[in-house]
mmCIF file of C-alpha atoms in Angstrom:
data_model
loop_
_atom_site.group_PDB
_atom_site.id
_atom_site.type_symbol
_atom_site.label_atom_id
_atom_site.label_comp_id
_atom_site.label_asym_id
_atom_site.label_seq_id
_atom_site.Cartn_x
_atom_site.Cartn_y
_atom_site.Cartn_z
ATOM 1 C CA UNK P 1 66.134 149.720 114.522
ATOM 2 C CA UNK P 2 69.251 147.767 115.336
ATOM 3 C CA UNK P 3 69.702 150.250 118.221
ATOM 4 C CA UNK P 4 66.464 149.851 119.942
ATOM 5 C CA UNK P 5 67.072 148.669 123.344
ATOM 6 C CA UNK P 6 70.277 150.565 123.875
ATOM 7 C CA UNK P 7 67.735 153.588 122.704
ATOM 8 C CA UNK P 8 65.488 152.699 125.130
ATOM 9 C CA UNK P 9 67.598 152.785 127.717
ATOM 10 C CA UNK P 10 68.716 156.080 127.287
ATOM 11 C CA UNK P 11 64.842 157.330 126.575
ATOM 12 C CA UNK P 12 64.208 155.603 130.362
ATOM 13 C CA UNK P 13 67.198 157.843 131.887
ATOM 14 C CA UNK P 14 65.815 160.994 129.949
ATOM 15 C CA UNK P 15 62.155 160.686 130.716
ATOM 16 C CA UNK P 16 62.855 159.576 134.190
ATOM 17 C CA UNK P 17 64.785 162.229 135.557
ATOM 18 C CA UNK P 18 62.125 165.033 134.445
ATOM 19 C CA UNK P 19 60.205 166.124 137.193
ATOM 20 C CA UNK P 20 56.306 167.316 136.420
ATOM 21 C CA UNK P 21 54.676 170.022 137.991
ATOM 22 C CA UNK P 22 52.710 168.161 140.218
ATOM 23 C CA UNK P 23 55.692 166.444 141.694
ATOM 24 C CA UNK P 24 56.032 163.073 139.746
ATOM 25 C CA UNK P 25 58.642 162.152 137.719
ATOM 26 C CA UNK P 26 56.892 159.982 134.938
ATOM 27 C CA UNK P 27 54.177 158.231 137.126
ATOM 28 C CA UNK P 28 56.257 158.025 140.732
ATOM 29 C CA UNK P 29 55.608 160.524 142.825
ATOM 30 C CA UNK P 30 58.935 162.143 144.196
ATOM 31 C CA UNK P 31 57.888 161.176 147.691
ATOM 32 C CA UNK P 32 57.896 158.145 146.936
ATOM 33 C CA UNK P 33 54.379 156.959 146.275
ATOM 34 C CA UNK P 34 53.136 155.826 142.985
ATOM 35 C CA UNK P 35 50.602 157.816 141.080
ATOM 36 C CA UNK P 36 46.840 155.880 141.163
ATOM 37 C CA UNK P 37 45.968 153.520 138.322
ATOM 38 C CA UNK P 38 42.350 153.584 137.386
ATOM 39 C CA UNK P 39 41.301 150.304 139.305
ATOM 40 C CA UNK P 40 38.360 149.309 136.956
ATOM 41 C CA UNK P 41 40.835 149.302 133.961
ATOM 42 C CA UNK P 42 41.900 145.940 133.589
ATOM 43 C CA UNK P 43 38.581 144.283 134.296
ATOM 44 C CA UNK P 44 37.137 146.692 131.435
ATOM 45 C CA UNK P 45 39.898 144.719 129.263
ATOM 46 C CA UNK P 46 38.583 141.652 130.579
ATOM 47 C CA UNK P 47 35.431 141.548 130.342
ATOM 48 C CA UNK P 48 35.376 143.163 126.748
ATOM 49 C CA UNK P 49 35.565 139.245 125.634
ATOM 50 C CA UNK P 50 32.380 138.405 123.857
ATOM 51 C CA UNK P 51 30.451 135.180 124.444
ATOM 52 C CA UNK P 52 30.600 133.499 121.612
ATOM 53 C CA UNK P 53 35.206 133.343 121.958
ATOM 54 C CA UNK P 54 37.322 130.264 121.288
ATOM 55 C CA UNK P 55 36.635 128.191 125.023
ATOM 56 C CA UNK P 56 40.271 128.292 126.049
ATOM 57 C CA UNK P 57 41.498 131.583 124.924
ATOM 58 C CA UNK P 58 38.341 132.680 126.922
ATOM 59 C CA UNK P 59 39.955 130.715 129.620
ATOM 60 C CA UNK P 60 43.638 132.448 129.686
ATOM 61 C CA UNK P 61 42.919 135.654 128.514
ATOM 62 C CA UNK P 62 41.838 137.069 131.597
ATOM 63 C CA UNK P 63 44.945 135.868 133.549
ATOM 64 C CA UNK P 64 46.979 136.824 130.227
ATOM 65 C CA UNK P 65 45.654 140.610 130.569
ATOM 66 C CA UNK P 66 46.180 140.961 134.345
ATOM 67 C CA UNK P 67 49.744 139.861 134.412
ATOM 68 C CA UNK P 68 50.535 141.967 131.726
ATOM 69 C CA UNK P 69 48.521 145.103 133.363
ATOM 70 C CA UNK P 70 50.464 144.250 136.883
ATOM 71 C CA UNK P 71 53.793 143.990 134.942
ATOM 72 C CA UNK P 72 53.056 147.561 133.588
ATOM 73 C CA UNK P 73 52.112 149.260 136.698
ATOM 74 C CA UNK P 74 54.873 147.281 138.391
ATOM 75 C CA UNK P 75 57.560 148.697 136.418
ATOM 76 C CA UNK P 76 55.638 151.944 135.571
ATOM 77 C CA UNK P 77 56.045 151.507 132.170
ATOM 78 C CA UNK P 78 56.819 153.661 129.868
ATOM 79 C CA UNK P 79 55.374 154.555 126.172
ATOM 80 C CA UNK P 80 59.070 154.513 124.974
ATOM 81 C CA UNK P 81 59.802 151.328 126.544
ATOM 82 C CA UNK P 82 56.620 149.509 125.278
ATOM 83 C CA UNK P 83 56.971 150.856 121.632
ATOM 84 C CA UNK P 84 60.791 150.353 121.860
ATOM 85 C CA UNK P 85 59.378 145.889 123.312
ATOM 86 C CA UNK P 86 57.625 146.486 120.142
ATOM 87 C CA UNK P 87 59.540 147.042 117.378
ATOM 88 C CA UNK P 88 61.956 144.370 119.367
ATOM 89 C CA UNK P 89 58.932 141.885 118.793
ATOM 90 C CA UNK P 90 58.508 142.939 115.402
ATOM 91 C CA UNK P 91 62.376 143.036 114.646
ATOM 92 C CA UNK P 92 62.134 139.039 115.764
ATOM 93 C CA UNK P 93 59.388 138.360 113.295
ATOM 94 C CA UNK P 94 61.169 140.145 110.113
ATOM 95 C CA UNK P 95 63.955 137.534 111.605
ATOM 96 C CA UNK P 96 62.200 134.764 111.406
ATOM 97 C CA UNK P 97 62.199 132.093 108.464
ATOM 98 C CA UNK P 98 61.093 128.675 107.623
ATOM 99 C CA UNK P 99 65.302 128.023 108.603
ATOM 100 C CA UNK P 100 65.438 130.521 111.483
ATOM 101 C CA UNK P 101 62.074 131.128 114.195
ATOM 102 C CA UNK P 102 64.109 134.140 115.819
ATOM 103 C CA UNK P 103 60.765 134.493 118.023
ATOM 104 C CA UNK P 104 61.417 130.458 118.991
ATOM 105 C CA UNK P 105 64.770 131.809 120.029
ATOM 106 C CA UNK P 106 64.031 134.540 121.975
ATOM 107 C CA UNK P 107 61.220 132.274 124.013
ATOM 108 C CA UNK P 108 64.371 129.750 124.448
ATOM 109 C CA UNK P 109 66.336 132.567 126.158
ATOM 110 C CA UNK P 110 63.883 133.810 128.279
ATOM 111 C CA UNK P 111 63.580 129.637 129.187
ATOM 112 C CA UNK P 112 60.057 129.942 128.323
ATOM 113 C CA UNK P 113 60.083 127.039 125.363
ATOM 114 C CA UNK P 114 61.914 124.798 128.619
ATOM 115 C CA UNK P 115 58.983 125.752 131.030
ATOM 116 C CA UNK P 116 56.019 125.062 128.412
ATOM 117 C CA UNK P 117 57.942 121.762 127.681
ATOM 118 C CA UNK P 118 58.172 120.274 131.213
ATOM 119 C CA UNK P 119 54.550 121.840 131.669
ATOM 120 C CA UNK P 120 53.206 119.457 128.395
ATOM 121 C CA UNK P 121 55.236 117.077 129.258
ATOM 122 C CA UNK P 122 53.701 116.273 132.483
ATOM 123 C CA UNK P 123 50.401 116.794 131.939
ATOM 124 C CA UNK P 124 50.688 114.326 129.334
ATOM 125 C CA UNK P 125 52.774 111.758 130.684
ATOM 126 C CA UNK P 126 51.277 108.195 131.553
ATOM 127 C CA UNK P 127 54.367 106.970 133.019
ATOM 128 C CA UNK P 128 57.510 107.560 134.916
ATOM 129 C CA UNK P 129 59.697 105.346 132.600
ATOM 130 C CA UNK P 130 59.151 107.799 129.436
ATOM 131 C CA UNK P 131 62.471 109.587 128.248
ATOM 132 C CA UNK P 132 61.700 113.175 129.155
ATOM 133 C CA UNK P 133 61.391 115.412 126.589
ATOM 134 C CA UNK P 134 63.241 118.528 125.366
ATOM 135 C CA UNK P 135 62.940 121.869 123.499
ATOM 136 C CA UNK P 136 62.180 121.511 119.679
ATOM 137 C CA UNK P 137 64.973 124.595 118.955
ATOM 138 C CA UNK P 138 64.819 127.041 116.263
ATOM 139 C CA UNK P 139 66.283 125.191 113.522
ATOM 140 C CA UNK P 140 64.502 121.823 113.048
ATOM 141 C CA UNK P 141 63.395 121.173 109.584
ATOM 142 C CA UNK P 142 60.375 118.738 109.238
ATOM 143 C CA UNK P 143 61.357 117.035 105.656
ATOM 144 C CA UNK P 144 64.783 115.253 106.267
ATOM 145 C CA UNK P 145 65.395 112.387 104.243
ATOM 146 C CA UNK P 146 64.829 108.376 105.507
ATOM 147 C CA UNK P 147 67.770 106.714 105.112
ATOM 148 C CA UNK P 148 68.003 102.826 105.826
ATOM 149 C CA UNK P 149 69.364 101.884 109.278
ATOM 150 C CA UNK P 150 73.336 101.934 109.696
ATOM 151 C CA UNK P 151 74.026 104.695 107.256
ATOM 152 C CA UNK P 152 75.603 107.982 108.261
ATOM 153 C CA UNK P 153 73.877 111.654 107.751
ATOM 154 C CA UNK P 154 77.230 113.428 107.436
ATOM 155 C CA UNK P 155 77.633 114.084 103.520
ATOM 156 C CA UNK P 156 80.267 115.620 101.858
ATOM 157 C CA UNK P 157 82.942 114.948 103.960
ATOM 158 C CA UNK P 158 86.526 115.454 102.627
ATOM 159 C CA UNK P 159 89.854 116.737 103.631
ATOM 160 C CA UNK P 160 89.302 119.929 101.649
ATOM 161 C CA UNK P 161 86.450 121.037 104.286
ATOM 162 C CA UNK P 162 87.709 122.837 106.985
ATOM 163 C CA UNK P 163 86.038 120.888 109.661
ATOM 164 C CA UNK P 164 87.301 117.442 108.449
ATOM 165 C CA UNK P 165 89.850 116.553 111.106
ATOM 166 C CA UNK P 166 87.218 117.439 114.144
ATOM 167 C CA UNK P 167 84.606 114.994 111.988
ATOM 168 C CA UNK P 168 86.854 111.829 112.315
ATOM 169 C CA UNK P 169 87.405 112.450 116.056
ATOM 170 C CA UNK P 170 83.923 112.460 116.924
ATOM 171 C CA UNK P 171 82.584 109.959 114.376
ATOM 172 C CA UNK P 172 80.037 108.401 116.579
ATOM 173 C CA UNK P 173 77.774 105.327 115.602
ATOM 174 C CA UNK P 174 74.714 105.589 117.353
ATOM 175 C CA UNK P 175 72.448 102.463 118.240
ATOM 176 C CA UNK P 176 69.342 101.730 120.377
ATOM 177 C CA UNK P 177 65.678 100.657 120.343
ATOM 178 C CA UNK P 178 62.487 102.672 120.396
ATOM 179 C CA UNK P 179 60.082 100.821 123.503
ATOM 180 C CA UNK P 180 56.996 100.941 124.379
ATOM 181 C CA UNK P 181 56.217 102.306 128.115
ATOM 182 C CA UNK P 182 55.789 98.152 128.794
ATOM 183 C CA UNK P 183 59.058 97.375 127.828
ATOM 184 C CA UNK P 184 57.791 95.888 124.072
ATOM 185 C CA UNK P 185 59.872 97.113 121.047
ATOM 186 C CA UNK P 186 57.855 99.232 118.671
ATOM 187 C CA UNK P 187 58.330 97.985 114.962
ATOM 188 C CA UNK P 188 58.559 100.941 112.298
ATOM 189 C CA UNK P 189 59.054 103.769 114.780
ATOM 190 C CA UNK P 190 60.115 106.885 112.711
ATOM 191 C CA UNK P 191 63.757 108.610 114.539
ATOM 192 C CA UNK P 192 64.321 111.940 113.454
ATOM 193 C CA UNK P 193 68.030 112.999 113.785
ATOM 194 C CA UNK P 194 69.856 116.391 113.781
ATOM 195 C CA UNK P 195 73.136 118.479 115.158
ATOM 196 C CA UNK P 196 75.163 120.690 113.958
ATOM 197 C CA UNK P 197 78.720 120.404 112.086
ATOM 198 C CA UNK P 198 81.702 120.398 114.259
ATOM 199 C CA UNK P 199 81.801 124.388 113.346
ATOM 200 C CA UNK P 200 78.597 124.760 115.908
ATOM 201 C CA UNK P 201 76.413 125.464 112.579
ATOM 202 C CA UNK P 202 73.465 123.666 111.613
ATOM 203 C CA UNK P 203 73.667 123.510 107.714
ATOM 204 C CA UNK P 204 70.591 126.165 106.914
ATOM 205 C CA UNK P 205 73.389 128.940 108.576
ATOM 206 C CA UNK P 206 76.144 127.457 106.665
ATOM 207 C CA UNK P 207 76.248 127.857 102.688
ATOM 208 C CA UNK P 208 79.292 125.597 102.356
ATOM 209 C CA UNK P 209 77.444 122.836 103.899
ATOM 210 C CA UNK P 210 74.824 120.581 101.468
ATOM 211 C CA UNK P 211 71.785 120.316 101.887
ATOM 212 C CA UNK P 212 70.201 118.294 104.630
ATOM 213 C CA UNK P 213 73.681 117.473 105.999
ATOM 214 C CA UNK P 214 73.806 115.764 109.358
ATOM 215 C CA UNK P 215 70.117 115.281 109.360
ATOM 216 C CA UNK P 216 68.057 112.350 108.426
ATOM 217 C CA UNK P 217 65.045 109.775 109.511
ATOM 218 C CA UNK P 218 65.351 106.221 110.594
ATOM 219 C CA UNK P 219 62.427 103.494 110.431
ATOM 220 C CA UNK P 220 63.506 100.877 113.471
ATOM 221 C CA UNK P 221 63.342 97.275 112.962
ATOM 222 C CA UNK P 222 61.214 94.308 114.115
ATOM 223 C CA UNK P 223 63.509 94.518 117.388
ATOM 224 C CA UNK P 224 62.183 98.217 117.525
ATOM 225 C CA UNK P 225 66.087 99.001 116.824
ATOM 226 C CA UNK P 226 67.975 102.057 114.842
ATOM 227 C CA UNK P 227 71.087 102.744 114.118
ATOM 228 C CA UNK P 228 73.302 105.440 112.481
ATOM 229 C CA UNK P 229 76.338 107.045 111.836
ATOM 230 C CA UNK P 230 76.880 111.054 113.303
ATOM 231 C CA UNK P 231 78.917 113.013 114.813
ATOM 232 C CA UNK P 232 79.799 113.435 118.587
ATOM 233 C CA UNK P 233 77.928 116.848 119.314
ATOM 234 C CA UNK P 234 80.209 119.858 119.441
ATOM 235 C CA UNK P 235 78.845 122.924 121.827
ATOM 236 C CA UNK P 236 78.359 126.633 119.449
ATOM 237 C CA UNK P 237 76.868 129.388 120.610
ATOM 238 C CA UNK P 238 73.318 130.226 119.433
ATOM 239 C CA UNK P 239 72.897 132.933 117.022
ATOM 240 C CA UNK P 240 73.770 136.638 118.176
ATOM 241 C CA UNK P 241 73.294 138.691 115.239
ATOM 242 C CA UNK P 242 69.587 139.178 115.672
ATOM 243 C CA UNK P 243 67.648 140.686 118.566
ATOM 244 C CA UNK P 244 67.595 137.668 120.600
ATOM 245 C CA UNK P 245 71.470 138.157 120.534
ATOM 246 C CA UNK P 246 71.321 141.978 121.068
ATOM 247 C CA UNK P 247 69.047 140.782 124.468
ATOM 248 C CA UNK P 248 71.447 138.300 125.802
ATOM 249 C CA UNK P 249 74.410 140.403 125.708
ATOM 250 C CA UNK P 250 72.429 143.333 127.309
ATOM 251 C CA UNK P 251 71.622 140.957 130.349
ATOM 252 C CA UNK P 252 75.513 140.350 130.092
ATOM 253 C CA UNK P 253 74.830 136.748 129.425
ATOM 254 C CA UNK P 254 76.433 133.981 127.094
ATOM 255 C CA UNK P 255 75.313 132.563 124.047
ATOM 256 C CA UNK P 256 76.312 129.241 124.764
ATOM 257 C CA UNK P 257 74.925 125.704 124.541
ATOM 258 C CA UNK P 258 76.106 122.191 125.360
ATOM 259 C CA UNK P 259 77.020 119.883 122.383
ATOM 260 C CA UNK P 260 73.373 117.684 121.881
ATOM 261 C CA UNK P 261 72.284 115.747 119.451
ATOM 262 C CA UNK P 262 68.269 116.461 118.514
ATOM 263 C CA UNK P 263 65.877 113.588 118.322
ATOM 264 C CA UNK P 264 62.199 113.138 117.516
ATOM 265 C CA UNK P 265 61.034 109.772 117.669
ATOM 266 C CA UNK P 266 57.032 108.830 116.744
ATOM 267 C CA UNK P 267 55.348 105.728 116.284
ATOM 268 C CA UNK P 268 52.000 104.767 115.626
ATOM 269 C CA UNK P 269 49.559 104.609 119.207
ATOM 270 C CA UNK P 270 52.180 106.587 121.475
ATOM 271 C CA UNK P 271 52.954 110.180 121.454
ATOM 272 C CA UNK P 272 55.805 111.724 119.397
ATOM 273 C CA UNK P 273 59.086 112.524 121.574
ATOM 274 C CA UNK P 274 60.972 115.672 121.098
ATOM 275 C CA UNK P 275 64.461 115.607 122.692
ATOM 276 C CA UNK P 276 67.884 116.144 123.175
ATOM 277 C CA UNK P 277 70.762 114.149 124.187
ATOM 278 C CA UNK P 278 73.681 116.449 126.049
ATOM 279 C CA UNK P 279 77.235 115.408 125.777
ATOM 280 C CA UNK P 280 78.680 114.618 129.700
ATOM 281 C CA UNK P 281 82.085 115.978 128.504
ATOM 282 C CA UNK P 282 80.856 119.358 127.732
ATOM 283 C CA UNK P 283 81.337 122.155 129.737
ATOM 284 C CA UNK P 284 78.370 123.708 128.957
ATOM 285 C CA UNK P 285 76.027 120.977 130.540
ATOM 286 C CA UNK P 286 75.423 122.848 133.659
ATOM 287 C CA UNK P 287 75.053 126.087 132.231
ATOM 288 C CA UNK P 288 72.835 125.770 129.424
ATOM 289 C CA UNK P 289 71.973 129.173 127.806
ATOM 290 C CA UNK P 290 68.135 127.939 127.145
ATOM 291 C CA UNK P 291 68.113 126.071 130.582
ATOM 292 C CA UNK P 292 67.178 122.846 128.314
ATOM 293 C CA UNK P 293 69.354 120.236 130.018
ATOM 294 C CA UNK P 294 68.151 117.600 132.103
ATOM 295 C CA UNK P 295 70.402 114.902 134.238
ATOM 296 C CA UNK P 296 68.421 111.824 132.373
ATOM 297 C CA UNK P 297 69.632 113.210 129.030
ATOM 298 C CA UNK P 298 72.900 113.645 129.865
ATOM 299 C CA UNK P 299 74.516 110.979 127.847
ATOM 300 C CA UNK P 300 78.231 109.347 127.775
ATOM 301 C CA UNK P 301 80.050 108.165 124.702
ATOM 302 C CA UNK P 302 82.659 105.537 124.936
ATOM 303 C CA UNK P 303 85.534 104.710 122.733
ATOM 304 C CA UNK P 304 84.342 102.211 119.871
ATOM 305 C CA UNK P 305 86.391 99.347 118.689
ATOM 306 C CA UNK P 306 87.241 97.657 115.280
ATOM 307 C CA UNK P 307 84.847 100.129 113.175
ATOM 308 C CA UNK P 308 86.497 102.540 110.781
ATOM 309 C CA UNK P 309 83.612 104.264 110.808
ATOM 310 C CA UNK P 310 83.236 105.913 114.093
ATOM 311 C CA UNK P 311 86.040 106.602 116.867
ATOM 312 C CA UNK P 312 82.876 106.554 119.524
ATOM 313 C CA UNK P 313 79.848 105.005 119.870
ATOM 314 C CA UNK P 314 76.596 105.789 122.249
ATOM 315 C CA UNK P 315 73.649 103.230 123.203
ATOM 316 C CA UNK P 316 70.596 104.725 123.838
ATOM 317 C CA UNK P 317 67.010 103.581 123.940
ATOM 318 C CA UNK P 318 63.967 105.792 123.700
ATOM 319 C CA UNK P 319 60.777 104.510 125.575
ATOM 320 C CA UNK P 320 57.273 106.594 124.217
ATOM 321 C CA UNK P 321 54.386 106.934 126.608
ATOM 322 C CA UNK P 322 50.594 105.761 124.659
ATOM 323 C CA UNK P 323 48.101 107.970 123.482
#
């Protein structure tokens, strides 16, 4: 199962190169035209849809089913190929966990979870001035603890972990305010916080990490402000031992993503954020392996002063857009 796609790929060479009878090799004819699709087929598909179906599947489906006939005929598909796209699909979902959406993955490589973002995020946008949004990821987990403003969500940190130099370089205090689109604070808006460990692993991949490190959820003040201790984000490579991996280096493409620091910030009357800040040191900003980076996220952290509790610091305000 592990072998699919390189399988496939050697089924395509095989089935390809035997020529039929009739002068086709597997659906192209050897003079070069295509063999004739029955024309009525997809519209048979489409209009198998009952009356009484949910409004907006009813809506998609048909445009759903011809782009996916068009793709076949396209490509001239073949059954090994489809059941080989198969068992990839199915290989995802065995994957997948409450820690690891291996299917969310795969959509982030193809830059399909990027392309549905800035497509919701527009449509639902009432003003220029809101912090764009960015992809959720795969590894978000929805019950981090609160913690009161101006505490840190690194635990455990000690000289005996192996990452414990690279944590006191990049300890980072963080500090902002959550605004309304009309410049007004917004008093008890919830900030949701999460990166990885300076070893590029979020703490779900990484038993020696505790649980719920460097994640957390801050109420802002009166002032609509938060603040927090982290880490400055360190790039990592997204996971390759699965079949969203096995794709990637196929394509002969890297795994790698810019160091960012994940955010979701929600407050009562405005609609939740889901972002990412991108570190403007990192070499990986302009070649994002999930194509999630935008320029107004890009972020800069300057040297911080008289605080032996963070080496850097970022300011950062997040302004939500009303229901």
């Amino acid at each position: 199962m592990g072998q699919m796609i390189p399988d496939l790929a050697a089924t395509s060479r095989a089935t390809t190169t035997k020529i039929k009878p009739n002068g086709t090799s597997n659906g192209i004819n050897t003079a070069g035209k295509k063999c004739q699709h029955d024309p009525t087929f997809t519209q048979k598909v489409i209009a198998a849809t009952g009356p009484n179906a949910n409004p907006r599947l009813a809506q998609i489906f048909p445009s759903l089913v011809r782009h996916l006939h068009d793709f076949a005929r396209e490509v001239n598909l073949t059954v090994g190929e489809w059941s080989a796209a198969v068992d990839f699909l199915n290989d995802c979902g065995k994957m997948s966990s409450d820690r690891r959406n291996e299917t969310q993955l795969l959509c982030d490589i193809l830059g399909l979870e990027s392309l549905v973002d800035e497509i919701t995020s527009k449509q639902l946008a009432t003003s220029t001035t809101q912090t764009p949004s960015a992809i959720l990821g795969p590894f978000y987990r929805s019950d981090a603890p609160f913690l009161p403003n101006g505490t840190s969500i690194v635990q455990g940190l000690s000289p005996s972990v192996s990452w414990y130099e690279k944590a006191l370089e990049d300890s980072a205090f963080l500090s902002g305010k959550v605004l309304s689109t009309d410049g007004k604070p917004i008093e008890n808006a919830v900030v949701d916080v999460w990166h990885t460990a300076p070893n590029g692993l979020y703490e779900q991949q990484d038993s020696d990490q505790p649980e719920m490190n460097f994640r957390g959820r801050f109420r802002t003040d009166q002032q609509g402000r938060y603040a927090l201790y982290a880490l400055r984000p360190v790039p990592y490579p997204i996971p390759d031992d699965g079949p969203a991996g096995r794709l990637l280096g196929l394509l002969d493409r890297h795994p790698n993503r810019p160091g960012h620091i994940h955010f979701i910030v929600s407050a009562e009357g405005h609609r939740a954020l889901t972002t990412q800040l991108y570190d403007s040191r990192d070499r990986w900003v302009d070649d994002d392996a999930v194509f999630a980076v935008k320029d107004e996220l890009v972020v800069r952290f300057e040297p911080r002063e008289g605080d032996p509790g963070a080496r850097w610091e970022l300011g950062y305000d997040f302004i939500l857009g009303r229901c």
